[in-house]
Coordinates of C-alpha atoms in Angstrom, one line a residue:
X265 CA 54.6 8.4 -105.6
X266 CA 58.2 7.4 -104.6
X267 CA 59.0 3.8 -104.0
X268 CA 61.0 2.3 -101.1
X269 CA 63.9 0.3 -102.2
X270 CA 64.9 -2.8 -100.3
X271 CA 68.0 -1.2 -99.0
X272 CA 66.1 1.7 -97.6
X273 CA 63.5 -0.7 -95.9
X274 CA 66.3 -2.6 -94.2
X275 CA 67.8 0.6 -92.8
X276 CA 64.4 1.7 -91.4
X277 CA 63.9 -1.6 -89.7
X278 CA 67.3 -1.4 -88.2
X279 CA 66.7 2.1 -86.8
X280 CA 63.4 1.0 -85.3
X281 CA 64.9 -1.9 -83.5
X282 CA 67.7 0.2 -82.2
X283 CA 65.4 3.1 -80.9
X284 CA 62.6 1.0 -79.4
X285 CA 62.3 0.7 -75.5
X286 CA 61.9 -2.4 -73.5
X287 CA 58.5 -3.1 -71.9
X288 CA 58.6 -1.9 -68.2
X289 CA 56.5 -0.5 -65.4
X290 CA 57.6 2.7 -63.7
X291 CA 57.7 3.0 -59.9
X292 CA 54.3 3.8 -58.5
X293 CA 55.8 5.9 -55.6
X294 CA 59.3 6.8 -54.6
X295 CA 60.7 4.2 -52.3
X296 CA 57.6 2.1 -53.0
X297 CA 55.8 3.7 -50.0
X298 CA 52.9 6.2 -49.8
X299 CA 51.7 7.8 -46.5
X300 CA 47.9 8.3 -47.0
X301 CA 45.8 10.3 -44.5
X302 CA 42.7 8.7 -43.3
X303 CA 39.6 10.1 -45.0
X304 CA 41.4 11.7 -47.9
X305 CA 41.3 10.6 -51.6
X306 CA 44.2 8.4 -52.9
X307 CA 45.1 7.7 -56.6
X308 CA 47.8 5.1 -57.5
X309 CA 49.2 5.3 -61.0
X310 CA 50.7 2.3 -62.7
X311 CA 52.5 3.6 -65.8
X312 CA 54.1 1.3 -68.5
X313 CA 56.7 2.0 -71.2
X314 CA 57.5 0.1 -74.3
X315 CA 53.9 -1.1 -74.9
X316 CA 51.2 0.9 -76.5
X317 CA 48.2 -1.1 -75.1
X318 CA 49.2 -3.3 -72.2
X319 CA 46.7 -5.3 -70.1
X320 CA 46.5 -4.3 -66.4
X321 CA 45.3 -5.8 -63.1
X322 CA 45.5 -4.8 -59.4
X323 CA 45.7 -6.9 -56.2
X324 CA 46.9 -6.8 -52.7
X325 CA 49.6 -9.1 -51.4
X326 CA 47.3 -10.7 -48.9
X327 CA 44.5 -10.9 -51.5
X328 CA 42.4 -8.4 -49.5
X329 CA 39.7 -6.3 -51.2
X330 CA 41.1 -3.5 -53.2
X331 CA 38.8 -0.9 -51.7
X332 CA 39.2 1.2 -54.9
X333 CA 38.2 1.6 -58.5
X334 CA 40.6 0.7 -61.4
X335 CA 40.6 2.6 -64.7
X336 CA 42.9 2.4 -67.8
X337 CA 44.0 5.1 -70.1
X338 CA 46.5 3.8 -72.8
X339 CA 49.7 2.8 -71.0
X340 CA 48.4 4.0 -67.6
X341 CA 46.3 2.3 -65.1
X342 CA 44.8 4.1 -62.1
X343 CA 43.5 2.7 -58.8
X344 CA 41.4 5.4 -57.0
X345 CA 40.4 5.1 -53.3
X346 CA 37.8 7.8 -52.6
X347 CA 38.3 7.8 -48.8
X348 CA 41.3 6.1 -47.3
X349 CA 40.6 3.9 -44.3
X350 CA 42.2 1.2 -42.2
X351 CA 41.2 -1.4 -44.9
X352 CA 43.6 0.3 -47.3
X353 CA 46.8 -0.2 -45.2
X354 CA 48.3 -2.9 -47.5
X355 CA 50.9 -3.5 -50.2
X356 CA 49.3 -3.1 -53.6
X357 CA 50.6 -4.9 -56.7
X358 CA 50.1 -3.6 -60.3
X359 CA 50.4 -6.3 -63.1
X360 CA 50.9 -5.4 -66.8
X361 CA 51.0 -7.8 -69.8
X362 CA 52.2 -6.8 -73.2
X363 CA 52.1 -9.7 -75.6
X364 CA 54.0 -12.5 -74.0
X365 CA 55.8 -10.2 -71.6
X366 CA 54.5 -9.6 -68.0
X367 CA 55.6 -7.0 -65.5
X368 CA 54.6 -6.0 -61.9
X369 CA 55.2 -3.2 -59.4
X370 CA 54.5 -3.0 -55.6
X371 CA 53.7 0.0 -53.4
X372 CA 53.0 -0.1 -49.6
X373 CA 50.3 2.1 -48.2
X374 CA 50.9 3.5 -44.7
X375 CA 48.0 5.4 -43.1
X376 CA 47.9 8.2 -40.5
X377 CA 45.6 11.0 -39.4
X378 CA 46.6 14.5 -38.5
X379 CA 44.0 16.6 -40.2
X380 CA 43.7 19.9 -38.2
X381 CA 45.4 22.3 -35.9
X382 CA 45.1 22.1 -32.1
X383 CA 42.1 23.7 -30.5
X384 CA 42.7 25.9 -27.3
X385 CA 39.9 26.3 -24.8
X386 CA 40.2 28.7 -21.9
X387 CA 37.7 29.0 -19.1
X388 CA 35.7 32.1 -19.7
X389 CA 35.8 34.7 -18.5
X390 CA 39.4 34.6 -17.4
X391 CA 39.0 36.7 -14.2
X392 CA 41.9 38.0 -12.2
X393 CA 42.8 35.9 -9.2
X394 CA 40.1 33.4 -10.0
X395 CA 41.1 29.7 -10.7
X396 CA 41.2 29.1 -14.5
X397 CA 42.2 26.3 -16.9
X398 CA 43.6 26.0 -20.4
X399 CA 42.9 22.9 -22.5
X400 CA 44.4 21.9 -25.8
X401 CA 42.7 19.3 -28.0
X402 CA 43.9 17.6 -31.2
X403 CA 41.1 15.8 -33.0
X404 CA 41.1 12.6 -35.2
X405 CA 44.8 11.6 -34.6
X406 CA 46.3 8.3 -35.7
X407 CA 48.5 6.9 -34.3
X408 CA 47.7 9.0 -31.2
X409 CA 50.4 7.4 -29.1
X410 CA 53.0 9.1 -31.3
X411 CA 51.4 12.6 -31.0
X412 CA 53.3 14.9 -28.7
X413 CA 51.4 17.9 -27.2
X414 CA 52.9 20.9 -25.3
X415 CA 51.7 24.4 -24.0
X416 CA 53.8 27.5 -23.9
X417 CA 53.1 31.0 -22.4
X418 CA 55.1 33.3 -24.6
X419 CA 58.4 31.3 -24.6
X420 CA 57.8 29.6 -21.3
X421 CA 56.9 25.9 -21.4
X422 CA 54.0 25.2 -19.1
X423 CA 53.8 22.1 -17.0
X424 CA 50.9 20.1 -18.3
X425 CA 51.6 16.7 -16.8
X426 CA 51.1 14.9 -20.1
X427 CA 50.4 11.2 -19.4
X428 CA 52.8 8.5 -20.7
X429 CA 52.1 7.1 -24.2
X430 CA 49.6 4.2 -24.1
X431 CA 49.5 1.0 -26.2
X432 CA 49.2 1.4 -30.0
X433 CA 45.8 2.6 -31.1
X434 CA 43.7 1.0 -33.7
X435 CA 41.4 4.0 -34.4
X436 CA 41.6 7.8 -34.7
X437 CA 41.4 9.5 -31.4
X438 CA 41.4 13.0 -29.8
X439 CA 44.4 13.8 -27.6
X440 CA 44.1 16.5 -24.9
X441 CA 46.3 18.2 -22.3
X442 CA 45.4 20.7 -19.5
X443 CA 47.0 23.5 -17.6
X444 CA 45.4 24.9 -14.4
X445 CA 46.5 28.3 -13.1
X446 CA 45.4 31.6 -11.3
X447 CA 45.6 34.6 -13.7
X448 CA 47.5 37.6 -12.7
X449 CA 47.4 41.2 -14.1
X450 CA 50.8 40.3 -15.8
X451 CA 49.1 37.5 -17.7
X452 CA 46.9 40.0 -19.6
X453 CA 47.9 40.1 -23.2
X454 CA 50.3 37.1 -23.1
X455 CA 50.2 34.4 -25.8
X456 CA 49.3 30.8 -25.1
X457 CA 50.6 28.4 -27.8
X458 CA 49.6 24.7 -28.1
X459 CA 52.1 22.7 -30.2
X460 CA 51.2 19.2 -31.6
X461 CA 53.8 17.0 -33.3
X462 CA 53.1 13.7 -35.0
X463 CA 56.6 12.3 -35.7
X464 CA 56.7 9.0 -37.6
X465 CA 60.2 8.3 -38.8
X466 CA 59.3 5.7 -41.5
X467 CA 56.5 7.9 -43.0
X468 CA 56.8 11.0 -45.1
X469 CA 54.0 13.5 -45.0
X470 CA 53.4 17.2 -44.2
X471 CA 52.8 18.8 -41.9
X472 CA 54.2 16.8 -39.0
X473 CA 53.8 19.8 -36.6
X474 CA 50.7 22.0 -36.0
X475 CA 50.3 24.8 -33.6
X476 CA 47.6 27.3 -32.4
X477 CA 48.1 30.6 -30.5
X478 CA 45.6 32.4 -28.2
X479 CA 46.1 35.7 -26.4
X480 CA 45.1 35.7 -22.8
X481 CA 42.3 38.1 -22.0
X482 CA 42.4 38.5 -18.2
X483 CA 39.3 40.3 -16.9
X484 CA 39.8 42.4 -13.8
X485 CA 38.6 45.5 -12.1
X486 CA 37.4 48.0 -11.4
X487 CA 40.3 48.5 -9.0
X488 CA 41.8 51.4 -7.2
X489 CA 38.9 53.7 -8.1
X490 CA 39.4 57.3 -7.0
X491 CA 38.0 60.8 -7.6
X492 CA 39.9 64.1 -8.1
X493 CA 38.3 67.5 -7.8
X494 CA 39.3 70.8 -9.4
X495 CA 39.7 73.3 -7.9
X496 CA 38.3 71.8 -4.7
X497 CA 35.2 70.6 -2.8
X498 CA 34.2 74.0 -1.3
X499 CA 33.5 76.7 -3.8
X500 CA 31.7 80.0 -4.1
X501 CA 28.6 80.1 -6.3
X502 CA 29.5 80.7 -9.9
X503 CA 32.9 78.9 -9.8
X504 CA 33.8 76.1 -12.2
X505 CA 34.0 72.6 -10.9
X506 CA 35.5 69.4 -12.5
X507 CA 35.2 66.0 -11.0
X508 CA 37.2 63.2 -12.6
X509 CA 36.8 59.5 -11.8
X510 CA 39.7 57.1 -12.6
X511 CA 39.8 53.3 -12.2
X512 CA 41.7 50.2 -13.4
X513 CA 39.7 47.7 -15.3
X514 CA 39.9 45.2 -18.2
X515 CA 37.9 45.6 -20.3
X516 CA 37.6 49.4 -19.5
X517 CA 35.0 50.1 -17.0
X518 CA 31.7 51.9 -17.7
X519 CA 31.7 55.0 -15.5
X520 CA 28.6 57.0 -14.5
X521 CA 28.1 59.9 -12.2
X522 CA 25.2 60.0 -9.8
X523 CA 24.0 62.5 -7.1
X524 CA 22.4 61.6 -3.8
X525 CA 19.2 63.6 -3.2
X526 CA 17.8 64.9 0.0
X527 CA 15.1 62.3 0.2
X528 CA 17.7 59.5 0.0
X529 CA 17.2 58.6 -3.6
X530 CA 20.0 58.7 -6.2
X531 CA 19.7 60.6 -9.5
X532 CA 21.8 59.7 -12.6
X533 CA 23.6 62.8 -13.9
X534 CA 25.7 61.6 -16.8
X535 CA 27.6 58.7 -18.4
X536 CA 31.2 59.8 -18.5
X537 CA 34.4 59.6 -16.3
X538 CA 34.4 63.4 -16.1
X539 CA 31.7 65.6 -14.6
X540 CA 32.1 69.3 -15.5
X541 CA 29.9 72.1 -14.0
X542 CA 30.9 75.4 -15.6
X543 CA 29.0 77.7 -13.2
X544 CA 28.1 76.1 -9.9
X545 CA 24.9 77.0 -8.1
X546 CA 23.8 76.4 -4.5
X547 CA 21.7 73.5 -5.8
X548 CA 24.9 71.8 -6.9
X549 CA 25.8 71.2 -3.3
X550 CA 25.6 67.5 -2.2
X551 CA 27.1 64.1 -2.4
X552 CA 28.3 62.9 -5.8
X553 CA 28.9 59.2 -6.5
X554 CA 31.3 57.8 -9.1
X555 CA 30.2 54.3 -10.1
X556 CA 32.6 52.1 -12.2
X557 CA 31.2 48.8 -13.6
X558 CA 33.1 46.0 -15.4
X559 CA 30.7 45.0 -18.2
X560 CA 31.9 41.3 -18.2
X561 CA 32.1 40.4 -14.5
X562 CA 29.4 43.0 -13.5
X563 CA 31.6 44.0 -10.6
X564 CA 30.9 47.5 -9.4
X565 CA 33.1 49.9 -7.4
X566 CA 31.8 53.2 -6.0
X567 CA 33.5 56.3 -4.6
X568 CA 31.8 59.4 -3.2
X569 CA 32.7 63.0 -2.7
X570 CA 30.9 65.8 -0.9
X571 CA 30.6 69.3 -2.6
X572 CA 29.8 72.5 -0.8
X573 CA 28.6 75.6 -2.8
X574 CA 28.4 78.8 -0.8
X575 CA 26.0 81.5 -1.9
X576 CA 22.6 83.2 -1.4
X577 CA 19.6 81.1 -0.4
X578 CA 18.2 78.9 -3.1
X579 CA 15.3 76.6 -3.7
X580 CA 12.7 79.0 -2.4
X581 CA 9.3 77.7 -1.7
X582 CA 6.4 80.0 -1.1
X583 CA 3.0 78.1 -1.2
X584 CA -0.3 79.7 -0.2
X585 CA -2.5 77.2 1.6
X586 CA -5.1 76.1 0.8
X587 CA -4.8 77.8 -2.6
X588 CA -3.8 81.1 -4.3
X589 CA -7.5 81.7 -5.0
X590 CA -9.9 81.6 -2.0
X591 CA -13.4 82.8 -1.0
X592 CA -13.9 85.7 1.3
X593 CA -13.9 84.6 4.9
X594 CA -11.6 81.6 4.5
X595 CA -8.4 81.0 6.4
X596 CA -5.2 81.4 4.5
X597 CA -1.6 80.5 5.4
X598 CA 1.6 81.8 3.6
X599 CA 4.7 79.6 4.0
X600 CA 8.1 81.0 3.1
X601 CA 11.2 78.7 3.1
X602 CA 14.5 78.1 1.3
X603 CA 17.8 76.2 1.5
X604 CA 20.8 78.1 2.6
X605 CA 24.5 77.2 3.1
X606 CA 24.6 79.4 6.2
X607 CA 22.0 80.7 8.8
X608 CA 19.3 82.8 7.0
X609 CA 16.6 85.3 7.9
X610 CA 13.0 84.9 6.5
X611 CA 10.7 87.8 5.7
X612 CA 7.1 87.9 4.3
X613 CA 6.0 91.2 2.8
X614 CA 2.7 92.6 1.5
X615 CA 3.5 94.5 -1.7
X616 CA 1.9 97.9 -2.1
X617 CA 2.3 100.9 -4.4
X618 CA 2.7 103.1 -1.3
X619 CA 5.4 100.8 0.1
X620 CA 5.9 97.2 1.2
X621 CA 4.7 96.1 4.6
X622 CA 6.7 93.5 6.5
X623 CA 4.3 91.0 8.1
X624 CA 4.9 89.5 11.5
X625 CA 5.6 85.9 10.4
X626 CA 6.6 83.1 12.8
X627 CA 9.3 80.8 11.4
X628 CA 8.3 81.7 7.8
X629 CA 4.5 81.2 8.4
X630 CA 1.9 84.0 8.2
X631 CA -1.8 83.2 8.8
X632 CA -4.9 85.2 7.8
X633 CA -7.8 83.8 9.8
X634 CA -10.6 85.4 7.8
X635 CA -9.4 86.7 4.4
X636 CA -11.0 89.9 3.1
X637 CA -10.9 91.5 -0.4
X638 CA -8.4 94.0 1.0
X639 CA -6.0 91.0 1.6
X640 CA -5.8 90.2 -2.1
X641 CA -2.6 91.2 -3.8
X642 CA 1.1 90.3 -4.2
X643 CA 3.1 88.9 -1.3
X644 CA 6.9 88.5 -1.3
X645 CA 8.9 85.8 0.4
X646 CA 12.5 87.0 1.0
X647 CA 15.3 84.9 2.5
X648 CA 18.7 86.4 3.3
X649 CA 22.1 85.1 4.4
X650 CA 25.7 86.4 4.5
X651 CA 26.2 85.7 0.8
X652 CA 23.0 87.5 -0.4
X653 CA 19.3 87.1 -0.6
X654 CA 16.6 85.6 -2.8
X655 CA 13.0 86.3 -3.2
X656 CA 9.8 85.0 -4.7
X657 CA 6.4 86.7 -5.3
X658 CA 3.0 85.0 -5.1
X659 CA -0.4 86.6 -5.8
X660 CA -3.4 85.9 -3.5
X661 CA -6.8 86.2 -5.2
X662 CA -9.9 86.7 -3.0
X663 CA -13.3 86.0 -4.5
X664 CA -16.3 87.9 -3.3
X665 CA -19.8 88.6 -4.5
X666 CA -21.0 91.8 -6.2
X667 CA -21.4 94.8 -4.0
X668 CA -21.6 98.6 -4.2
X669 CA -23.7 98.4 -7.3
X670 CA -24.5 101.8 -8.9
X671 CA -26.6 102.9 -11.8
X672 CA -25.9 106.0 -13.9
X673 CA -28.7 107.2 -16.3
X674 CA -28.0 109.5 -19.2
X675 CA -29.4 112.1 -19.6
X676 CA -31.8 111.3 -16.7
X677 CA -34.3 108.8 -15.5
X678 CA -37.1 111.3 -16.6
X679 CA -37.1 111.8 -20.4
X680 CA -39.5 112.9 -23.0
X681 CA -41.2 110.5 -25.4
X682 CA -38.9 109.9 -28.4
X683 CA -35.6 110.6 -26.6
X684 CA -32.7 108.1 -26.1
X685 CA -31.8 107.0 -22.6
X686 CA -28.7 105.1 -21.6
X687 CA -28.5 103.3 -18.3
X688 CA -25.1 102.0 -17.1
X689 CA -24.7 99.5 -14.3
X690 CA -21.4 99.0 -12.4
X691 CA -20.6 96.7 -9.5
X692 CA -17.5 95.6 -7.5
X693 CA -16.9 91.8 -7.5
X694 CA -14.3 89.1 -8.0
X695 CA -14.4 87.2 -10.3
X696 CA -15.9 89.7 -12.8
X697 CA -19.7 89.3 -12.5
X698 CA -22.2 88.8 -15.2
X699 CA -24.4 92.0 -15.4
X700 CA -28.0 91.9 -16.8
X701 CA -31.0 94.2 -16.9
X702 CA -34.6 93.2 -16.1
X703 CA -37.9 95.2 -16.3
X704 CA -40.8 94.6 -13.9
X705 CA -44.1 93.8 -15.6
X706 CA -47.5 94.9 -14.5
X707 CA -48.2 91.4 -13.1
X708 CA -45.1 91.7 -10.8
X709 CA -42.9 89.4 -12.8
X710 CA -39.5 90.5 -14.3
X711 CA -38.5 90.3 -17.9
X712 CA -34.9 90.0 -19.1
X713 CA -34.2 92.9 -21.5
X714 CA -30.3 92.9 -21.7
X715 CA -27.3 90.8 -20.7
X716 CA -25.0 93.7 -20.9
X717 CA -24.0 96.3 -18.3
X718 CA -25.2 99.1 -20.5
X719 CA -28.8 99.3 -21.5
X720 CA -29.7 101.7 -24.4
X721 CA -33.3 102.6 -25.2
X722 CA -33.7 104.6 -28.4
X723 CA -36.9 106.7 -29.1
X724 CA -38.5 105.8 -25.8
X725 CA -42.3 105.4 -25.7
X726 CA -44.8 105.4 -22.8
X727 CA -44.6 101.6 -22.7
X728 CA -40.9 101.9 -21.9
X729 CA -41.7 103.6 -18.7
X730 CA -41.4 101.5 -15.6
X731 CA -39.2 99.8 -13.0
X732 CA -35.8 98.6 -14.2
X733 CA -33.4 96.4 -12.2
X734 CA -29.7 95.8 -12.7
X735 CA -28.3 92.5 -11.3
X736 CA -24.6 91.6 -10.9
X737 CA -23.9 87.8 -10.5
X738 CA -20.8 85.6 -10.0
X739 CA -20.1 82.3 -8.2
X740 CA -19.6 84.2 -4.9
X741 CA -23.0 85.9 -4.8
X742 CA -25.2 88.6 -6.4
X743 CA -26.4 92.2 -5.9
X744 CA -29.2 94.3 -7.3
X745 CA -30.0 98.0 -7.9
X746 CA -33.2 99.5 -9.4
X747 CA -34.2 102.7 -11.1
X748 CA -37.6 104.1 -12.2
X749 CA -37.8 105.4 -15.7
X750 CA -40.4 108.1 -16.3
X751 CA -41.5 109.1 -19.9
X752 CA -43.1 112.5 -20.3
X753 CA -45.8 112.6 -23.0
X754 CA -46.8 116.0 -24.5
X755 CA -50.6 117.0 -24.3
X756 CA -52.5 117.0 -27.5
X757 CA -56.1 117.6 -28.8
X758 CA -58.0 114.4 -29.3
X759 CA -61.3 113.7 -30.9
X760 CA -62.8 110.3 -30.2
X761 CA -65.9 108.6 -31.6
X762 CA -67.5 105.9 -29.6
X763 CA -69.8 103.0 -30.2
X764 CA -72.3 104.3 -27.7
X765 CA -75.9 105.2 -28.6
X766 CA -76.1 108.3 -30.8
X767 CA -79.4 109.6 -29.4
X768 CA -80.4 110.8 -25.9
X769 CA -83.4 112.7 -24.5
X770 CA -81.7 114.5 -21.8
X771 CA -78.5 114.5 -19.9
X772 CA -78.5 114.0 -16.3
X773 CA -75.6 114.4 -14.0
X774 CA -72.2 113.1 -15.0
X775 CA -68.7 112.8 -13.4
X776 CA -65.3 113.6 -15.0
X777 CA -62.2 112.0 -13.5
X778 CA -58.8 113.3 -14.5
X779 CA -55.5 111.7 -13.5
X780 CA -52.3 113.6 -13.9
X781 CA -48.7 112.5 -13.0
X782 CA -46.5 114.5 -10.8
X783 CA -43.0 114.4 -12.2
X784 CA -40.5 115.9 -9.7
X785 CA -37.1 116.8 -11.0
X786 CA -34.4 114.4 -9.6
X787 CA -31.3 115.5 -7.7
X788 CA -27.9 114.2 -8.7
X789 CA -24.7 113.9 -6.7
X790 CA -21.2 115.1 -7.8
X791 CA -20.6 111.9 -9.8
X792 CA -23.8 112.3 -11.8
X793 CA -25.6 109.4 -9.9
X794 CA -29.3 109.9 -9.4
X795 CA -30.4 110.2 -5.8
X796 CA -33.9 110.2 -4.2
X797 CA -35.2 108.7 -7.4
X798 CA -39.0 108.1 -7.1
X799 CA -41.7 107.3 -9.6
X800 CA -44.1 110.0 -10.9
X801 CA -47.0 110.3 -8.5
X802 CA -50.5 110.1 -9.9
X803 CA -52.8 113.0 -8.9
X804 CA -56.6 112.3 -9.3
X805 CA -59.2 115.1 -9.7
X806 CA -62.9 114.4 -9.8
X807 CA -65.4 116.8 -11.3
X808 CA -69.1 116.3 -11.1
X809 CA -71.9 118.4 -12.7
X810 CA -75.6 117.9 -12.1
X811 CA -78.4 118.2 -14.6
X812 CA -76.3 119.4 -17.5
X813 CA -78.6 120.5 -20.3
X814 CA -78.2 120.2 -24.0
X815 CA -75.8 122.6 -25.7
X816 CA -74.3 123.4 -22.4
X817 CA -70.6 124.1 -22.6
X818 CA -68.3 124.6 -19.7
X819 CA -64.6 124.5 -18.8
X820 CA -63.0 122.2 -16.2
X821 CA -59.7 123.1 -14.7
X822 CA -57.3 120.6 -12.9
X823 CA -54.4 121.9 -10.8
X824 CA -51.5 119.6 -9.8
X825 CA -49.1 120.2 -7.0
X826 CA -45.6 118.6 -6.7
X827 CA -42.4 119.7 -5.1
X828 CA -44.0 123.1 -4.3
X829 CA -44.8 123.7 -7.9
X830 CA -48.2 123.6 -9.6
X831 CA -49.6 123.3 -13.1
X832 CA -53.0 123.8 -14.4
X833 CA -54.9 122.1 -17.2
X834 CA -58.2 123.4 -18.6
X835 CA -60.6 121.2 -20.6
X836 CA -63.7 122.4 -22.5
X837 CA -66.6 120.1 -22.4
X838 CA -69.6 120.3 -24.8
X839 CA -72.8 118.5 -23.8
X840 CA -75.2 117.1 -26.4
X841 CA -78.4 115.1 -26.2
X842 CA -79.1 111.5 -27.3
X843 CA -82.2 109.4 -27.5
X844 CA -82.3 105.9 -26.1
X845 CA -83.2 103.8 -23.1
X846 CA -82.1 104.4 -19.6
X847 CA -78.3 103.8 -19.4
X848 CA -75.2 104.6 -17.7
X849 CA -72.4 104.7 -20.3
X850 CA -69.0 106.3 -20.4
X851 CA -68.6 108.4 -23.4
X852 CA -66.3 111.1 -24.5
X853 CA -68.2 113.7 -26.4
X854 CA -65.5 116.3 -27.3
X855 CA -62.4 117.4 -25.5
X856 CA -60.4 120.5 -26.2
X857 CA -57.4 120.4 -24.0
X858 CA -55.5 123.5 -23.2
X859 CA -52.5 122.0 -21.3
X860 CA -50.1 123.9 -19.2
X861 CA -49.5 121.1 -16.7
X862 CA -46.1 119.7 -15.9
X863 CA -47.4 116.2 -16.6
X864 CA -49.7 114.9 -19.3
X865 CA -53.4 114.1 -18.8
X866 CA -53.5 110.3 -18.6
X867 CA -57.2 109.8 -19.1
X868 CA -60.5 111.8 -19.4
X869 CA -63.6 109.7 -18.6
X870 CA -67.2 111.1 -18.6
X871 CA -69.9 109.1 -17.1
X872 CA -73.2 110.0 -18.7
X873 CA -76.6 108.8 -17.3
X874 CA -80.0 109.4 -18.8
X875 CA -83.7 108.4 -19.0
X876 CA -85.7 107.5 -22.1
X877 CA -87.7 110.4 -23.5
X878 CA -90.5 110.4 -26.1
X879 CA -89.0 113.0 -28.2
X880 CA -87.1 112.2 -31.5
X881 CA -83.4 111.4 -31.0
X882 CA -81.3 114.1 -32.4
X883 CA -77.7 114.8 -32.0
X884 CA -77.0 118.5 -31.7

C-alpha cells in the first residue's frame, strides 16, 4: 500500500480549498415570480450548493400558513401545493443552514385562472329569417375584469356591446357576451369565432389567448318548390312520363310523391324527387302531388300537377247483382261500366257458339226479371271510345233442381234368372245432383240399394224382381223415375213331400189353382229407352174335380193370353188315397210339368178334403 507523504497531503488540501464552492441557494424562479393557475398543482424547489446536507425551512413573509407540504432530498427542499388557491398568493421564503452559515431566497406567487377555451352557444335551430342569438362563455376566469371577449363572423367583428370592466374581482367568475341577429341564407356555412384574451402584463403564463370557432348552420326551406314534366302533361297511353320535383332546403328536404284518388283520399306512391312511369296507362291519369319536408323545422311545401293519359276505356267493372250464382226464378241485373278519357259506348252481349247476341241495355244496365236455365252462360261487357275498346267477361250460373230424368236398362227390364242387368239413371240439374237407387219392398217401404247413377245386378234371382226407383237430388230440388224389373224363371219338374197325413180313405173333390205371369215384350224408342214399361200381369186359372178316386190320373192344362199371344202348360196329377180323420189339407201329391208357357208356373196348390174310413190306410 503506498503512503502519502506530507508534501503530497499539503498539495491535496490546497487543491480542495481552491476547487470548493461557497454555500449558496439558487433562485427558486426566474425574476423571483411565479404565475400559478388556481386549482393546479405547484412545486417550489429550494436548491443549495456548497453544502452536502443543509437544514431547510419554509415560511411566508406575512407568517401566513404555507398551504403546502415540505420535503428534503439532499441539497434540495420542495414545497408542494396540491391545489393552488387564493391562500397561496404570497411571497414564500426558503431558509437553508449549513454549519454556521445561513442563506435564504424569496419567490412571489401570483395567481390567475384561465383554464378552458370559450364556449359558443347558438339558439337551435338557427332558422332562416327567425330571430336568433349567439352567446360566448368563458368559465372560471380570474381576474375576470382583465378578460377581453370578442365575436367575429369570418373576419367581421360583431358588435356585442361588451359592458365596461367592473371592480377587481376576488373570486373566479364566468364572463359572457351576446350577439342577436336574424339569419340570412348567406350566413349558412359562415364561421363564428369567439376570442378570449387574459392579458396581465406583470405575469408570465401561457396561453393568454383562447378561441373557439363554430360554423353557422342556417335551417331553411323548402323554398321555391316546382315540378317539371317530360315530355308533357297530356300523353297517349304507352308513352314514358318523368316528373321531377326540385326545392331549396337546408338540410336537404325529404321529397315524396303522392296521388289524389277519385274518392278524395291521397295515396303515397314513392319516396324520391323523381317519379318515372315507363309505360303510362289510362289509370295513371290524375293529380300528382310533390311534398317537400324539412326534417328539422317540419315545414312542408306542396306542388301539384295534373296528368292526362288518352287511351281506350279502362277500369272496367262488370258486376252481376245479386251474385254470379242464382236460383231459377230470381231477378238478376248485369252492370257494365268503365272509365274513359273521352265519350264511350257501352255494350252487353250474351256469348254463344252460334254468335254473340247484343242485349238491349240501358246505360250499361240489363235486367232479367226471372232467370231461367237458358240464361246461364258467359256475358261480355264492352266499352269503346275513339282510342279503342276494352271488354270483360262474367259467367252467370243458374241453379235448378233435377228434371228430365231418364232410365236406360241394359239389356232390358225383362231378363232371365242368372243374367246381368245394368240400369243407368241420368238427369238434368245444376249443381250436379246426387243420384241414388231405391227398391220398393213388399210392405210399401223403399230400401236404398245404391248411391251411384249406375246400378248393376249380377246373376239376378227372382227376389231381385220388383219396382226400382232412381232419384236425383240437389239443393234446388229433386226428381224421380221408376222401372219394373221382371225376372223370368224356367219351368222345371218338382217333387215335394209334405208333413200331411200319409193315409186317407177316399178322396173327395179338390181344387187346383194355377197362377202364371204374363210377360209382354217391351217397346224401345230410337235412343234405347224403355217405353210403356209395365209389370208382368198375373193370370189365375182354377181347376176343380169332383169325387176323384184312387189311382185316378188326369192332365190339367192352363192357357195364358198376353199381347195377342198365348202359351199352354200341361200338368199331370196322380190321385192317391190316405187314411185319417176328416180334414181339409193342401197337399201336393205329384206334379209333372210339361211347360210351354211364356211365363213360369208360380204355384200349384191342391186342396184335398176327405172323410174318415174304416179301411186300413194305405198309400198307393
